[in-house]
Coordinates of C-alpha atoms and ligand atoms in Angstrom, one line a residue:
X341 CA -55.0 -177.1 70.1
X342 CA -54.5 -175.0 72.8
X343 CA -51.4 -175.8 74.9
X344 CA -51.4 -175.2 78.9
X345 CA -47.5 -175.4 79.7
X346 CA -47.2 -177.0 83.3
X347 CA -43.7 -177.3 83.2
X348 CA -40.8 -177.1 85.6
X349 CA -38.3 -175.2 84.2
X350 CA -37.4 -174.1 82.0
X351 CA -40.8 -173.3 82.0
X352 CA -43.9 -170.6 80.7
X353 CA -43.8 -167.3 79.9
X354 CA -45.9 -164.8 78.8
X355 CA -46.9 -164.6 75.7
X356 CA -46.3 -161.0 74.5
X357 CA -42.9 -161.8 75.7
X358 CA -42.2 -164.7 73.5
X359 CA -43.7 -162.4 71.1
X360 CA -41.8 -159.2 71.7
X361 CA -38.4 -161.5 72.0
X362 CA -39.3 -163.0 68.4
X363 CA -39.1 -159.5 66.9
X364 CA -35.9 -158.2 68.0
X365 CA -34.3 -162.1 67.5
X366 CA -35.3 -161.1 63.6
X367 CA -34.6 -157.2 63.3
X368 CA -32.9 -155.6 66.5
X369 CA -34.0 -152.7 66.4
X370 CA -34.5 -151.4 63.2
X371 CA -30.8 -152.3 62.3
X372 CA -31.3 -154.5 60.3
X373 CA -29.2 -157.1 62.2
X374 CA -31.0 -160.1 64.9
X375 CA -29.9 -159.6 68.1
X376 CA -28.0 -162.5 67.9
X377 CA -26.7 -161.2 65.4
X378 CA -25.0 -158.1 67.1
X379 CA -22.4 -157.4 69.6
X380 CA -23.4 -157.0 73.4
X381 CA -21.1 -153.5 73.6
X382 CA -23.3 -152.2 70.4
X383 CA -25.1 -148.8 71.9
X384 CA -28.7 -150.4 71.7
X385 CA -27.9 -153.4 73.5
X386 CA -26.1 -151.0 77.1
X387 CA -29.9 -149.8 77.5
X388 CA -31.8 -153.6 78.2
X389 CA -29.0 -154.4 80.3
X390 CA -29.7 -150.7 81.9
X391 CA -33.4 -151.8 82.5
X392 CA -33.2 -155.0 83.6
X393 CA -30.8 -153.8 86.3
X394 CA -33.7 -150.8 86.9
X395 CA -36.4 -152.8 86.6
X396 CA -35.1 -156.1 89.0
X397 CA -33.9 -153.4 91.7
X398 CA -37.6 -151.5 91.5
X399 CA -39.9 -154.6 91.3
X400 CA -37.8 -155.9 94.2
X401 CA -37.5 -152.5 96.1
X402 CA -33.3 -153.5 96.5
X403 CA -32.2 -151.4 98.9
X404 CA -28.4 -148.7 97.8
X405 CA -25.6 -150.5 98.5
X406 CA -26.5 -154.2 96.4
X407 CA -25.5 -154.7 92.7
X408 CA -27.1 -157.2 90.4
X409 CA -25.3 -158.6 87.9
X410 CA -26.0 -160.7 85.5
X411 CA -24.2 -164.5 85.2
X412 CA -23.7 -167.4 83.3
X413 CA -23.3 -171.6 84.6
X414 CA -26.9 -171.8 85.9
X415 CA -27.8 -171.0 90.4
X416 CA -25.6 -174.5 90.0
X417 CA -22.9 -172.1 89.5
X418 CA -23.4 -170.3 92.0
X419 CA -24.0 -173.1 95.0
X420 CA -20.0 -172.7 94.9
X421 CA -19.4 -168.9 93.5
X422 CA -21.4 -167.9 97.0
X423 CA -19.2 -169.6 99.5
X424 CA -16.3 -168.6 97.2
X425 CA -17.5 -165.5 97.8
X426 CA -18.6 -165.1 100.9
X427 CA -18.1 -168.2 103.7
X428 CA -14.9 -166.8 105.9
X429 CA -15.1 -169.2 109.3
X430 CA -18.7 -170.9 108.8
X431 CA -21.4 -170.7 106.8
X432 CA -25.4 -173.2 107.7
X433 CA -27.5 -174.3 105.4
X434 CA -30.9 -175.7 105.6
X435 CA -31.6 -179.0 104.0
X436 CA -35.0 -179.2 102.2
X437 CA -33.9 -180.8 99.1
X438 CA -31.8 -181.4 96.5
X439 CA -31.1 -177.8 95.0
X440 CA -30.1 -177.2 98.8
X441 CA -28.3 -180.7 99.3
X442 CA -26.6 -179.3 96.3
X443 CA -25.0 -176.0 97.2
X444 CA -24.2 -177.6 100.8
X445 CA -21.5 -180.1 99.0
X446 CA -20.2 -177.2 97.6
X447 CA -19.7 -174.6 100.0
X448 CA -17.7 -177.3 101.8
X449 CA -14.5 -176.9 99.5
X450 CA -14.6 -173.0 101.0
X451 CA -14.4 -173.9 104.8
X452 CA -17.0 -175.0 107.2
X453 CA -20.0 -175.8 105.7
X454 CA -22.8 -176.7 108.4
X455 CA -26.4 -178.3 107.6
X456 CA -28.3 -176.2 110.4
X457 CA -31.8 -179.0 109.5
X458 CA -32.9 -181.3 107.4
X459 CA -35.6 -182.9 106.1
X460 CA -34.2 -185.2 104.1
X461 CA -35.6 -187.8 106.4
X462 CA -39.8 -187.0 105.1
X463 CA -38.4 -186.9 101.8
X464 CA -38.3 -183.4 102.1
X465 CA -42.2 -182.7 102.3
X466 CA -41.8 -180.5 104.4
X467 CA -39.6 -177.5 105.8
X468 CA -37.8 -178.0 109.3
X469 CA -39.0 -175.1 111.8
X470 CA -37.4 -174.1 115.3
X471 CA -34.2 -174.9 114.7
X472 CA -31.0 -173.6 116.3
X473 CA -29.4 -170.5 114.2
X474 CA -25.4 -170.0 115.7
X475 CA -24.8 -165.9 116.2
X476 CA -21.0 -167.0 114.6
X477 CA -22.4 -168.1 111.4
X478 CA -21.2 -165.5 107.8
X479 CA -24.4 -166.6 106.6
X480 CA -27.5 -168.5 106.8
X481 CA -28.5 -169.7 102.9
X482 CA -32.2 -171.3 102.1
X483 CA -33.7 -172.5 98.7
X484 CA -37.2 -171.0 98.7
X485 CA -38.8 -172.8 96.9
X486 CA -37.9 -176.4 96.4
X487 CA -39.2 -176.8 92.7
X488 CA -39.5 -180.8 93.5
X489 CA -41.2 -181.2 95.9
X490 CA -42.8 -178.7 96.2
X491 CA -42.5 -176.4 99.0
X492 CA -41.8 -173.0 100.2
X493 CA -40.5 -170.8 102.3
X494 CA -42.8 -167.9 100.9
X495 CA -41.6 -165.3 103.7
X496 CA -37.8 -163.4 104.5
X497 CA -36.3 -165.9 107.8
X498 CA -35.6 -164.3 110.7
X499 CA -32.2 -165.2 111.5
X500 CA -29.8 -163.2 114.1
X501 CA -26.9 -163.4 110.6
X502 CA -27.2 -162.6 107.1
X503 CA -29.6 -164.7 105.1
X504 CA -28.1 -166.2 101.2
X505 CA -31.3 -167.5 99.2
X506 CA -31.7 -169.3 96.0
X507 CA -34.4 -168.0 94.6
X508 CA -34.6 -169.1 91.1
X509 CA -37.9 -170.5 91.0
X510 CA -40.4 -168.9 93.6
X511 CA -38.2 -164.6 92.1
X512 CA -39.9 -162.5 91.9
X513 CA -43.4 -163.3 92.3
X514 CA -43.6 -161.9 96.4
X515 CA -42.4 -158.8 97.7
X516 CA -39.0 -159.6 99.5
X517 CA -37.2 -157.9 102.4
X518 CA -33.7 -157.6 100.0
X519 CA -31.8 -155.9 103.1
X520 CA -31.9 -159.2 105.2
X521 CA -30.0 -160.3 102.4
X522 CA -25.8 -160.9 101.8
X523 CA -26.9 -162.0 98.5
X524 CA -29.9 -163.9 96.2
X525 CA -29.0 -165.5 93.6
X526 CA -31.5 -167.4 91.3
X527 CA -31.5 -169.3 88.0
X528 CA -33.6 -167.2 85.2
X529 CA -35.6 -170.2 83.6
X530 CA -38.3 -170.9 86.2
X531 CA -39.7 -166.8 87.2
X532 CA -38.0 -164.7 84.5
X533 CA -36.6 -165.7 81.3
X534 CA -35.8 -168.3 78.9
X535 CA -32.4 -170.2 79.9
X536 CA -29.0 -169.2 79.8
X537 CA -28.1 -166.3 82.8
X538 CA -28.9 -166.3 85.5
X539 CA -29.5 -163.5 88.4
X540 CA -27.5 -162.4 90.9
X541 CA -27.8 -159.8 93.7
X542 CA -25.4 -158.8 96.1
X543 CA -24.8 -156.7 99.1
X544 CA -21.8 -154.6 98.0
X545 CA -19.8 -153.6 101.0
X546 CA -19.6 -157.9 101.9
X547 CA -17.7 -159.1 98.8
X548 CA -13.9 -158.4 99.0
X549 CA -14.1 -160.4 102.4
X550 CA -13.8 -163.8 102.0
X551 CA -10.0 -164.8 102.8
X552 CA -9.0 -166.5 99.9
X553 CA -7.8 -165.9 96.5
X554 CA -10.7 -165.4 93.8
X555 CA -10.4 -166.0 90.0
X556 CA -11.4 -163.5 88.0
X557 CA -14.3 -164.8 86.7
X558 CA -15.7 -166.0 90.0
X559 CA -14.9 -162.6 92.1
X560 CA -19.1 -161.2 92.4
X561 CA -15.9 -157.8 91.6
X562 CA -15.4 -158.8 88.1
X563 CA -18.8 -158.7 86.7
X564 CA -19.6 -155.3 89.3
X565 CA -17.2 -153.3 88.1
X566 CA -18.5 -153.9 85.1
X567 CA -21.7 -153.5 84.8
X568 CA -21.8 -157.7 83.7
X569 CA -19.9 -156.8 80.5
X570 CA -16.5 -158.2 81.8
X571 CA -17.3 -161.0 78.4
X572 CA -19.5 -161.8 76.3
X573 CA -23.0 -162.2 78.4
X574 CA -25.9 -164.3 77.0
X575 CA -27.3 -160.9 74.8
X576 CA -31.0 -163.0 74.1
X577 CA -31.8 -164.0 77.3
X578 CA -30.8 -160.8 79.2
X579 CA -33.3 -159.1 76.2
X580 CA -35.9 -162.0 77.7
X581 CA -35.3 -160.8 81.3
X582 CA -35.8 -157.3 80.6
X583 CA -38.6 -158.1 78.1
X584 CA -40.8 -159.9 81.8
X585 CA -39.6 -157.3 83.9
X586 CA -41.8 -155.0 81.5
X587 CA -44.5 -157.7 81.7
X588 CA -44.5 -158.0 86.1
X589 CA -44.9 -154.4 86.0
X590 CA -47.2 -153.7 84.1
X591 CA -49.4 -156.6 85.9
X592 CA -48.7 -154.0 88.8
X593 CA -46.0 -155.9 90.5
X594 CA -44.7 -158.6 93.0
X595 CA -48.0 -157.3 95.0
X596 CA -50.0 -158.5 92.4
X597 CA -48.1 -161.3 90.9
X598 CA -48.3 -162.7 94.5
X599 CA -52.4 -162.5 94.5
X600 CA -51.7 -164.1 91.9
X601 CA -50.0 -166.8 92.8
X602 CA -52.5 -167.4 96.0
X603 CA -55.6 -167.6 93.7
X604 CA -53.5 -170.0 91.3
X605 CA -52.4 -172.6 94.0
X606 CA -56.2 -171.9 95.8
X607 CA -58.3 -173.7 92.8
X608 CA -55.8 -176.3 92.4
X609 CA -55.2 -177.2 96.0
X610 CA -59.1 -176.7 96.8
X611 CA -59.3 -180.0 94.0
X612 CA -56.5 -181.9 94.9
X613 CA -58.1 -181.8 98.8
X614 CA -61.7 -182.2 96.8
X615 CA -61.1 -185.3 94.9
X616 CA -61.5 -188.6 96.1
X617 CA -58.4 -189.7 94.0
X618 CA -55.8 -187.4 94.4
X619 CA -53.8 -186.2 97.8
X620 CA -50.7 -183.6 98.1
X621 CA -47.2 -184.7 98.9
X622 CA -46.6 -182.2 101.1
X623 CA -47.3 -180.7 105.0
X624 CA -50.2 -178.7 104.1
X625 CA -48.4 -175.3 106.0
X626 CA -45.6 -176.1 103.9
X627 CA -47.5 -176.0 100.3
X628 CA -45.5 -174.2 97.7
X629 CA -46.8 -171.6 95.5
X630 CA -45.0 -172.3 92.5
X631 CA -44.9 -176.7 92.4
X632 CA -48.6 -178.2 93.1
X633 CA -47.1 -181.7 94.0
X634 CA -50.0 -184.2 93.9
X635 CA -50.5 -188.7 93.5
X636 CA -53.3 -190.7 93.6
X637 CA -54.7 -191.8 96.0
X638 CA -53.3 -195.3 97.1
X639 CA -57.2 -197.1 95.5
X640 CA -56.5 -195.4 92.4
X641 CA -53.0 -195.6 92.5
X642 CA -53.7 -197.6 89.3
X643 CA -54.9 -194.3 87.5
X644 CA -51.6 -192.6 87.2
X645 CA -51.0 -193.4 83.6
X646 CA -54.8 -192.7 82.3
X647 CA -55.4 -189.9 84.4
X648 CA -52.0 -189.1 83.2
X649 CA -52.8 -189.4 79.3
X650 CA -56.4 -187.9 79.6
X651 CA -55.1 -184.5 80.9
X652 CA -52.1 -184.6 78.1
X653 CA -55.2 -185.3 75.7
X654 CA -56.8 -182.1 76.9
X655 CA -53.7 -180.1 76.1
X656 CA -51.3 -180.2 79.9
X657 CA -47.7 -180.2 78.9
X658 CA -44.9 -181.2 82.4
X659 CA -47.7 -181.5 84.9
X660 CA -45.7 -185.5 85.2
X661 CA -43.6 -185.4 88.4
X662 CA -40.5 -185.6 89.6
X663 CA -38.8 -188.9 88.9
X664 CA -38.0 -188.5 93.1
X665 CA -42.0 -187.9 94.2
X666 CA -43.7 -189.5 91.1
X667 CA -47.1 -188.6 90.8
X668 CA -48.1 -184.9 89.0
X669 CA -46.2 -182.1 89.0
X670 CA -48.2 -178.7 87.8
X671 CA -45.5 -176.3 88.1
X672 CA -47.5 -172.3 88.6
X673 CA -44.7 -169.7 87.8
X674 CA -45.7 -165.4 87.0
X675 CA -46.7 -166.5 83.2
X676 CA -49.5 -169.2 85.2
X677 CA -53.0 -168.4 84.1
X678 CA -56.3 -168.8 85.9
X679 CA -57.1 -170.2 82.7
X680 CA -55.0 -172.7 82.7
X681 CA -55.2 -174.0 86.2
X682 CA -59.1 -174.4 85.3
X683 CA -58.4 -176.5 82.9
X684 CA -56.4 -178.8 85.0
X685 CA -58.8 -178.7 87.7
X686 CA -61.3 -179.6 85.0
X687 CA -59.7 -182.8 83.8
X688 CA -58.9 -184.1 87.6
X689 CA -62.9 -183.6 87.8
X690 CA -63.9 -184.9 84.8
X691 CA -61.3 -188.1 85.6
X692 CA -63.4 -188.5 88.5
X693 CA -66.7 -189.0 87.4
X694 CA -65.1 -190.9 84.5
X695 CA -64.6 -193.8 88.3
Ligands
LIG986 C1 -33.4 -175.3 88.9 C2 -32.8 -174.9 89.8 C3 -31.7 -175.0 90.5 C4 -30.1 -175.4 88.9 O1 -30.9 -174.0 87.8 P1 -28.8 -174.4 87.1 O2 -29.6 -172.9 86.4 O3 -30.3 -175.3 86.0 O4 -27.9 -174.1 87.7 C5 -31.0 -174.8 91.2 N1 -32.0 -174.1 92.1 C6 -33.1 -174.5 92.4 C7 -33.7 -173.5 93.6 C8 -33.7 -174.8 91.1 O5 -35.2 -175.0 91.1

């Protein structure tokens, strides 16, 4: 039966990315060796890294003076690597959920890191707005998309200080004004590639300013200078990343991804709002286009498990909500199709008709 993948991460990738990567795993560029067996220094692999970097720069319209690097350790390692490299005196953090909280916790190892605003009192069901931003911050850190709760800051904040963002779960889904940022980072496994590589975009002239000794691997300059080849990079994940960037470009780039995201999300949210069984869980104006969270209305609470089973029988995968929210979460990253979300809303309608 056809499956519709709504996993929150690792998540759905375009079919052709998977097929092309699979082919290279069997025989890399006709070399007779697998992509899994070649040296990262092989002459055929450097072009893969170069093309992946070039496509990210092109798609995100990255200005001069920024470097794109590929690292290990996930977005979680960036929670400490960001402040290690960029926290000089004081940094501000917006607490919009578990990931944001973890990033703040790690920053405190390196200096003064303050929580400027939080939506913890309402289980992170909204995005704090109109909070004061001190002008003496080294940077303002925020999480653009809160994967667990389904809220999103789908814009580049206006702030009197440079921005740093964890864009793990909505990077490449809209155009971004990179010039506002000191750094952008994202674990690739939500919207860009298979798991195993983290994309970090850093502003070169902000590097080397932090008043501390940095271990070699933690210093971004190591990876910028060596073109992400200081140590062995994750070859297969980078290859799949390059393939996804080709696919995004072929679809029309980030404006097209944005339009598709709007269209998909509208289909699902319209159904949540119309259907008597379901309701959304977050403030309407802060609804994520990437992770669409919903629960049963109170009077139908006992239908949660039956709906889950009903949808699963129809091929829906990964729609169970995170345990801290409950209910359902339909993750709609770039590769999610209109067909997929229509199948989901059809299941919601058909289930409603039975009750
Ligand atoms: C998944 C996720 C992370 C954690 O990513 P890892 O690569 O597993 O460390 C961090 N931030 C956000 C917003 C996420 O969605």
